[in-house]
Amino acid sequence: AASLRAMFGLGAAEAEVALQLAEGMEVEAVAARRGTSVATVRSQIRTVLTKTATKGLRELSTLLLAMGRPGGG
């Protein structure tokens, strides 16, 4: 998560959400695990997509995998 934060300027929560989604978790499961609402997670996703210049979760996952592994860093 630290490398994501440094490379893309993500906040801690944004990086964790990105990694959890890249690992295959559903938005609802991410929200439940983090103790936040689905709306909050969706907002964080929009921010992550903007900061990483990706167009969707599939592209984001591809980017994270290309960096080594979803949790790498």
PDB file of C-alpha atoms in Angstrom:
ATOM      1  CA  ALA A   1       0.000   0.000   0.000  1.00  0.00           C
ATOM      2  CA  ALA A   2       2.885   2.368   0.685  1.00  0.00           C
ATOM      3  CA  SER A   3       4.122   2.184  -2.903  1.00  0.00           C
ATOM      4  CA  LEU A   4       0.629   2.978  -4.185  1.00  0.00           C
ATOM      5  CA  ARG A   5       0.408   5.929  -1.870  1.00  0.00           C
ATOM      6  CA  ALA A   6       3.781   7.249  -2.992  1.00  0.00           C
ATOM      7  CA  MET A   7       3.349   6.577  -6.703  1.00  0.00           C
ATOM      8  CA  PHE A   8      -0.173   7.911  -7.125  1.00  0.00           C
ATOM      9  CA  GLY A   9      -0.680  10.195  -4.148  1.00  0.00           C
ATOM     10  CA  LEU A  10      -3.376   7.974  -2.657  1.00  0.00           C
ATOM     11  CA  GLY A  11      -4.512   8.312   0.909  1.00  0.00           C
ATOM     12  CA  ALA A  12      -4.196   5.316   3.215  1.00  0.00           C
ATOM     13  CA  ALA A  13      -7.879   4.381   2.917  1.00  0.00           C
ATOM     14  CA  GLU A  14      -7.842   4.825  -0.862  1.00  0.00           C
ATOM     15  CA  ALA A  15      -4.828   2.527  -1.216  1.00  0.00           C
ATOM     16  CA  GLU A  16      -6.388  -0.146   0.993  1.00  0.00           C
ATOM     17  CA  VAL A  17      -9.668  -0.013  -0.949  1.00  0.00           C
ATOM     18  CA  ALA A  18      -7.775  -0.313  -4.245  1.00  0.00           C
ATOM     19  CA  LEU A  19      -5.844  -3.336  -3.011  1.00  0.00           C
ATOM     20  CA  GLN A  20      -8.919  -5.058  -1.631  1.00  0.00           C
ATOM     21  CA  LEU A  21     -10.767  -4.581  -4.912  1.00  0.00           C
ATOM     22  CA  ALA A  22      -7.770  -5.795  -6.917  1.00  0.00           C
ATOM     23  CA  GLU A  23      -7.753  -8.923  -4.749  1.00  0.00           C
ATOM     24  CA  GLY A  24     -11.306  -9.598  -5.929  1.00  0.00           C
ATOM     25  CA  MET A  25     -13.406  -8.301  -3.045  1.00  0.00           C
ATOM     26  CA  GLU A  26     -16.818  -6.885  -3.886  1.00  0.00           C
ATOM     27  CA  VAL A  27     -17.574  -3.239  -3.031  1.00  0.00           C
ATOM     28  CA  GLU A  28     -20.067  -4.304  -0.360  1.00  0.00           C
ATOM     29  CA  ALA A  29     -17.510  -6.605   1.269  1.00  0.00           C
ATOM     30  CA  VAL A  30     -14.879  -3.852   1.266  1.00  0.00           C
ATOM     31  CA  ALA A  31     -17.344  -1.497   2.939  1.00  0.00           C
ATOM     32  CA  ALA A  32     -18.259  -4.090   5.557  1.00  0.00           C
ATOM     33  CA  ARG A  33     -14.631  -4.922   6.288  1.00  0.00           C
ATOM     34  CA  ARG A  34     -13.721  -1.239   6.620  1.00  0.00           C
ATOM     35  CA  GLY A  35     -16.815  -0.363   8.650  1.00  0.00           C
ATOM     36  CA  THR A  36     -17.902   2.260   6.127  1.00  0.00           C
ATOM     37  CA  SER A  37     -20.830   2.687   3.784  1.00  0.00           C
ATOM     38  CA  VAL A  38     -20.931   1.451   0.214  1.00  0.00           C
ATOM     39  CA  ALA A  39     -21.287   5.104  -0.843  1.00  0.00           C
ATOM     40  CA  THR A  40     -18.005   5.952   0.902  1.00  0.00           C
ATOM     41  CA  VAL A  41     -16.186   3.105  -0.832  1.00  0.00           C
ATOM     42  CA  ARG A  42     -17.635   4.120  -4.199  1.00  0.00           C
ATOM     43  CA  SER A  43     -16.431   7.682  -3.592  1.00  0.00           C
ATOM     44  CA  GLN A  44     -12.963   6.381  -2.742  1.00  0.00           C
ATOM     45  CA  ILE A  45     -13.014   4.274  -5.919  1.00  0.00           C
ATOM     46  CA  ARG A  46     -13.780   7.354  -8.033  1.00  0.00           C
ATOM     47  CA  THR A  47     -10.854   9.177  -6.419  1.00  0.00           C
ATOM     48  CA  VAL A  48      -8.508   6.211  -6.937  1.00  0.00           C
ATOM     49  CA  LEU A  49      -9.505   5.918 -10.597  1.00  0.00           C
ATOM     50  CA  THR A  50      -8.840   9.624 -11.119  1.00  0.00           C
ATOM     51  CA  LYS A  51      -5.482   9.577  -9.336  1.00  0.00           C
ATOM     52  CA  THR A  52      -4.326   6.444 -11.176  1.00  0.00           C
ATOM     53  CA  ALA A  53      -5.712   7.621 -14.532  1.00  0.00           C
ATOM     54  CA  THR A  54      -7.606   4.362 -14.939  1.00  0.00           C
ATOM     55  CA  LYS A  55     -11.083   4.040 -16.406  1.00  0.00           C
ATOM     56  CA  GLY A  56     -12.503   1.242 -14.297  1.00  0.00           C
ATOM     57  CA  LEU A  57     -11.852  -1.479 -11.770  1.00  0.00           C
ATOM     58  CA  ARG A  58     -10.602  -3.942 -14.363  1.00  0.00           C
ATOM     59  CA  GLU A  59      -8.015  -1.458 -15.621  1.00  0.00           C
ATOM     60  CA  LEU A  60      -7.056  -0.587 -12.046  1.00  0.00           C
ATOM     61  CA  SER A  61      -6.581  -4.270 -11.207  1.00  0.00           C
ATOM     62  CA  THR A  62      -4.445  -4.736 -14.314  1.00  0.00           C
ATOM     63  CA  LEU A  63      -2.286  -1.780 -13.279  1.00  0.00           C
ATOM     64  CA  LEU A  64      -1.826  -3.107  -9.761  1.00  0.00           C
ATOM     65  CA  LEU A  65      -0.958  -6.580 -11.013  1.00  0.00           C
ATOM     66  CA  ALA A  66       1.557  -5.069 -13.433  1.00  0.00           C
ATOM     67  CA  MET A  67       3.225  -3.390 -10.456  1.00  0.00           C
ATOM     68  CA  GLY A  68       4.046  -6.828  -9.072  1.00  0.00           C
ATOM     69  CA  ARG A  69       1.182  -8.054  -6.931  1.00  0.00           C
ATOM     70  CA  PRO A  70      -1.991  -6.452  -5.521  1.00  0.00           C
ATOM     71  CA  GLY A  71      -0.562  -6.057  -2.023  1.00  0.00           C
ATOM     72  CA  GLY A  72       2.976  -5.346  -3.134  1.00  0.00           C
ATOM     73  CA  GLY A  73       4.520  -2.513  -1.285  1.00  0.00           C
TER      74      GLY A  73
END
